[in-house]
XYZ file of C-alpha atoms in Angstrom:
157
model
C 74.636 16.390 -108.239
C 76.042 17.018 -111.698
C 79.369 18.838 -111.866
C 80.423 20.186 -115.243
C 84.091 21.051 -115.592
C 84.463 23.497 -118.465
C 87.499 25.074 -120.079
C 87.149 28.726 -121.075
C 86.649 29.637 -124.731
C 89.345 30.559 -127.232
C 91.167 33.669 -126.042
C 93.665 36.175 -127.362
C 96.016 38.538 -125.570
C 94.608 41.985 -124.970
C 97.123 44.014 -122.997
C 98.205 42.109 -119.893
C 95.175 39.815 -119.893
C 93.489 37.380 -122.251
C 89.969 37.950 -123.516
C 87.645 35.719 -125.508
C 87.727 36.046 -129.256
C 84.463 36.127 -131.228
C 85.090 32.458 -132.078
C 85.641 31.765 -128.369
C 82.251 33.235 -127.483
C 80.593 31.199 -130.255
C 82.171 27.904 -129.168
C 81.200 28.460 -125.537
C 77.605 29.212 -126.507
C 77.431 26.060 -128.652
C 78.641 23.911 -125.781
C 76.276 25.661 -123.359
C 73.242 25.048 -125.599
C 74.172 21.363 -125.830
C 74.624 21.142 -122.054
C 71.291 22.836 -121.484
C 69.528 20.226 -123.616
C 70.555 17.581 -121.048
C 71.046 19.377 -117.717
C 69.383 22.053 -115.607
C 72.144 24.515 -114.728
C 71.839 25.893 -111.199
C 75.074 27.865 -110.883
C 78.228 28.824 -112.748
C 81.438 29.169 -110.768
C 84.431 30.631 -112.574
C 88.028 31.695 -112.238
C 88.562 35.439 -111.745
C 90.568 35.631 -114.985
C 88.836 37.697 -117.682
C 88.509 34.851 -120.203
C 86.807 32.643 -117.589
C 84.410 35.390 -116.475
C 83.540 36.088 -120.119
C 82.983 32.357 -120.633
C 80.646 32.204 -117.612
C 78.666 35.173 -118.943
C 78.434 33.640 -122.438
C 77.246 30.350 -120.939
C 74.580 32.156 -118.938
C 73.391 34.029 -122.048
C 73.111 30.757 -123.973
C 71.087 28.903 -121.358
C 67.708 28.043 -122.780
C 66.316 27.066 -119.394
C 67.195 28.538 -116.016
C 68.832 31.713 -117.314
C 68.780 32.967 -113.736
C 71.713 30.682 -112.863
C 74.017 32.596 -110.555
C 77.611 33.357 -111.544
C 80.153 33.289 -108.747
C 83.860 34.005 -109.009
C 85.966 31.445 -107.157
C 89.647 32.317 -106.824
C 90.582 28.634 -106.457
C 89.567 27.963 -110.084
C 92.735 29.593 -111.483
C 95.241 27.431 -113.394
C 97.263 26.839 -110.207
C 94.206 25.872 -108.122
C 93.801 22.581 -106.284
C 90.983 20.186 -107.237
C 90.180 19.091 -103.676
C 89.610 22.692 -102.568
C 87.283 23.310 -105.524
C 85.238 20.159 -104.892
C 85.087 20.835 -101.130
C 83.661 24.292 -101.860
C 81.029 22.916 -104.247
C 79.998 20.235 -101.750
C 79.738 22.766 -98.922
C 77.625 25.169 -100.976
C 75.307 22.878 -102.948
C 73.048 19.959 -102.005
C 74.496 16.655 -103.147
C 71.114 15.039 -103.775
C 70.078 17.694 -106.251
C 69.660 16.880 -109.943
C 70.849 20.367 -110.770
C 74.164 20.936 -112.504
C 76.971 23.200 -111.380
C 79.444 24.465 -114.002
C 83.051 25.123 -112.977
C 84.799 27.321 -115.577
C 88.568 27.081 -115.381
C 91.786 26.592 -117.323
C 94.382 24.048 -118.337
C 95.848 22.365 -116.270
C 93.213 22.596 -113.515
C 90.367 21.220 -115.655
C 92.461 18.109 -116.293
C 93.494 17.830 -112.647
C 89.859 18.033 -111.510
C 88.811 15.179 -113.799
C 91.816 13.121 -112.676
C 90.996 13.844 -109.018
C 87.331 12.859 -109.407
C 87.821 9.842 -111.701
C 91.447 8.675 -111.526
C 90.922 5.724 -113.890
C 89.170 7.677 -116.646
C 91.128 8.574 -119.751
C 91.185 12.355 -119.791
C 90.154 13.764 -123.155
C 91.866 16.677 -124.846
C 90.255 19.727 -123.282
C 89.871 21.941 -126.329
C 88.654 25.453 -125.629
C 84.966 25.563 -124.814
C 84.793 21.868 -123.918
C 83.121 20.394 -120.838
C 83.502 17.152 -118.880
C 80.383 16.012 -117.034
C 80.578 14.194 -113.701
C 77.816 12.821 -111.511
C 78.458 12.803 -107.780
C 76.631 10.514 -105.393
C 77.694 9.973 -101.795
C 81.140 11.438 -102.435
C 81.835 9.200 -105.444
C 82.136 10.483 -108.983
C 81.079 8.862 -112.223
C 82.195 10.184 -115.610
C 79.058 10.792 -117.687
C 79.952 12.713 -120.842
C 82.342 15.009 -122.646
C 81.023 17.881 -124.762
C 82.921 20.037 -127.217
C 81.445 22.850 -129.295
C 80.898 20.329 -132.109
C 80.248 16.987 -130.395
C 78.747 15.111 -127.451
C 80.282 11.874 -126.212
C 78.320 9.968 -123.568
C 80.474 7.663 -121.448
C 77.771 5.627 -119.648
Protein backbone atom coordinates (compact mmCIF):
# COMPACT_ATOMS: atom_id res chain seq x y z
CA UNK A 1 0.00 0.00 0.00
CA UNK A 2 1.15 3.53 -0.75
CA UNK A 3 0.55 6.11 1.97
CA UNK A 4 0.93 9.75 0.99
CA UNK A 5 1.34 12.19 3.86
CA UNK A 6 0.37 15.64 2.63
CA UNK A 7 0.45 19.04 4.29
CA UNK A 8 -2.49 21.32 3.55
CA UNK A 9 -2.06 24.21 1.12
CA UNK A 10 -1.17 27.80 1.98
CA UNK A 11 -3.84 29.26 4.24
CA UNK A 12 -4.85 32.62 5.65
CA UNK A 13 -6.94 33.54 8.66
CA UNK A 14 -10.60 34.04 7.93
CA UNK A 15 -12.42 34.75 11.17
CA UNK A 16 -11.61 32.08 13.75
CA UNK A 17 -10.44 29.54 11.17
CA UNK A 18 -7.89 29.32 8.39
CA UNK A 19 -8.91 28.83 4.78
CA UNK A 20 -6.85 28.13 1.68
CA UNK A 21 -5.70 31.09 -0.34
CA UNK A 22 -5.96 31.02 -4.14
CA UNK A 23 -2.22 30.22 -4.20
CA UNK A 24 -2.85 27.42 -1.69
CA UNK A 25 -5.45 25.82 -3.97
CA UNK A 26 -3.08 26.11 -6.95
CA UNK A 27 -0.13 24.52 -5.12
CA UNK A 28 -2.27 21.63 -3.88
CA UNK A 29 -3.58 20.97 -7.38
CA UNK A 30 -0.04 20.98 -8.81
CA UNK A 31 1.11 18.43 -6.27
CA UNK A 32 -2.01 16.33 -6.83
CA UNK A 33 -1.49 16.23 -10.61
CA UNK A 34 2.11 15.12 -10.07
CA UNK A 35 1.01 12.44 -7.59
CA UNK A 36 -1.64 11.21 -9.99
CA UNK A 37 0.96 10.71 -12.72
CA UNK A 38 2.62 8.06 -10.50
CA UNK A 39 -0.08 6.68 -8.19
CA UNK A 40 -3.71 5.58 -8.31
CA UNK A 41 -5.43 7.42 -5.46
CA UNK A 42 -8.06 5.31 -3.71
CA UNK A 43 -9.00 7.57 -0.79
CA UNK A 44 -8.25 10.92 0.81
CA UNK A 45 -8.39 11.16 4.58
CA UNK A 46 -8.15 14.63 6.10
CA UNK A 47 -8.19 16.61 9.30
CA UNK A 48 -11.53 18.27 10.12
CA UNK A 49 -9.91 21.72 9.98
CA UNK A 50 -11.21 23.85 7.09
CA UNK A 51 -7.84 24.22 5.33
CA UNK A 52 -7.36 20.43 5.32
CA UNK A 53 -10.88 19.74 4.03
CA UNK A 54 -10.37 22.34 1.30
CA UNK A 55 -7.04 20.70 0.44
CA UNK A 56 -8.71 17.27 0.19
CA UNK A 57 -11.39 18.69 -2.11
CA UNK A 58 -8.79 20.44 -4.30
CA UNK A 59 -6.79 17.21 -4.54
CA UNK A 60 -9.89 15.30 -5.58
CA UNK A 61 -10.71 17.91 -8.25
CA UNK A 62 -7.17 17.65 -9.65
CA UNK A 63 -7.10 13.87 -9.92
CA UNK A 64 -6.76 12.89 -13.54
CA UNK A 65 -7.57 9.26 -12.83
CA UNK A 66 -9.89 7.88 -10.17
CA UNK A 67 -11.74 11.12 -9.45
CA UNK A 68 -14.21 9.04 -7.46
CA UNK A 69 -11.69 8.73 -4.61
CA UNK A 70 -13.59 9.04 -1.35
CA UNK A 71 -12.87 11.86 1.09
CA UNK A 72 -13.15 10.99 4.76
CA UNK A 73 -12.63 13.31 7.71
CA UNK A 74 -10.47 11.75 10.42
CA UNK A 75 -10.32 13.69 13.68
CA UNK A 76 -6.95 12.13 14.56
CA UNK A 77 -5.28 14.01 11.67
CA UNK A 78 -5.29 17.34 13.56
CA UNK A 79 -1.95 18.94 14.51
CA UNK A 80 -2.06 17.28 17.95
CA UNK A 81 -2.86 13.81 16.55
CA UNK A 82 -0.76 10.71 17.15
CA UNK A 83 0.91 8.93 14.22
CA UNK A 84 0.31 5.39 15.51
CA UNK A 85 -3.45 5.99 15.76
CA UNK A 86 -3.54 7.35 12.19
CA UNK A 87 -1.58 4.41 10.76
CA UNK A 88 -3.63 1.88 12.76
CA UNK A 89 -6.81 3.36 11.27
CA UNK A 90 -5.45 3.20 7.71
CA UNK A 91 -4.31 -0.40 8.18
CA UNK A 92 -7.69 -1.43 9.61
CA UNK A 93 -9.63 0.21 6.78
CA UNK A 94 -7.52 -0.53 3.69
CA UNK A 95 -5.95 -3.69 2.27
CA UNK A 96 -2.19 -3.71 2.74
CA UNK A 97 -1.49 -5.63 -0.46
CA UNK A 98 -3.19 -3.05 -2.63
CA UNK A 99 -1.20 -0.91 -5.06
CA UNK A 100 -3.63 1.92 -4.44
CA UNK A 101 -2.54 5.06 -2.65
CA UNK A 102 -4.16 6.65 0.37
CA UNK A 103 -3.59 10.38 0.99
CA UNK A 104 -3.53 11.67 4.57
CA UNK A 105 -3.99 15.47 4.63
CA UNK A 106 -2.79 17.03 7.86
CA UNK A 107 -0.71 19.78 9.43
CA UNK A 108 2.65 20.58 10.94
CA UNK A 109 3.77 18.97 13.27
CA UNK A 110 1.78 15.77 12.63
CA UNK A 111 3.00 15.34 9.03
CA UNK A 112 6.57 15.35 10.33
CA UNK A 113 5.74 13.02 13.21
CA UNK A 114 4.10 10.53 10.84
CA UNK A 115 7.18 10.37 8.61
CA UNK A 116 9.43 10.02 11.67
CA UNK A 117 7.18 7.26 13.06
CA UNK A 118 7.15 5.32 9.77
CA UNK A 119 10.82 5.83 8.81
CA UNK A 120 12.81 6.90 11.88
CA UNK A 121 16.15 7.01 10.05
CA UNK A 122 14.97 9.12 7.11
CA UNK A 123 15.91 12.78 7.02
CA UNK A 124 12.60 14.61 7.15
CA UNK A 125 12.34 17.27 4.46
CA UNK A 126 10.89 20.71 5.02
CA UNK A 127 7.15 20.22 4.64
CA UNK A 128 6.24 23.32 2.68
CA UNK A 129 2.53 23.87 2.16
CA UNK A 130 1.08 21.54 -0.44
CA UNK A 131 3.96 19.06 -0.18
CA UNK A 132 3.62 15.28 0.11
CA UNK A 133 5.85 12.50 1.43
CA UNK A 134 5.28 9.09 -0.16
CA UNK A 135 5.68 5.87 1.81
CA UNK A 136 5.28 2.27 0.71
CA UNK A 137 4.07 -0.19 3.32
CA UNK A 138 4.68 -3.91 3.08
CA UNK A 139 4.10 -6.31 5.95
CA UNK A 140 4.02 -3.48 8.49
CA UNK A 141 7.33 -1.98 7.33
CA UNK A 142 7.62 1.38 5.64
CA UNK A 143 9.97 2.51 2.91
CA UNK A 144 10.39 6.17 1.98
CA UNK A 145 9.75 6.48 -1.77
CA UNK A 146 9.50 10.15 -2.74
CA UNK A 147 8.83 13.71 -1.70
CA UNK A 148 6.72 15.99 -3.89
CA UNK A 149 6.28 19.73 -3.63
CA UNK A 150 4.17 21.88 -5.94
CA UNK A 151 7.30 22.51 -8.03
CA UNK A 152 9.41 19.36 -7.71
CA UNK A 153 9.53 15.58 -7.36
CA UNK A 154 12.35 13.88 -5.48
CA UNK A 155 12.48 10.08 -5.69
CA UNK A 156 14.33 8.47 -2.78
CA UNK A 157 14.68 4.88 -4.07
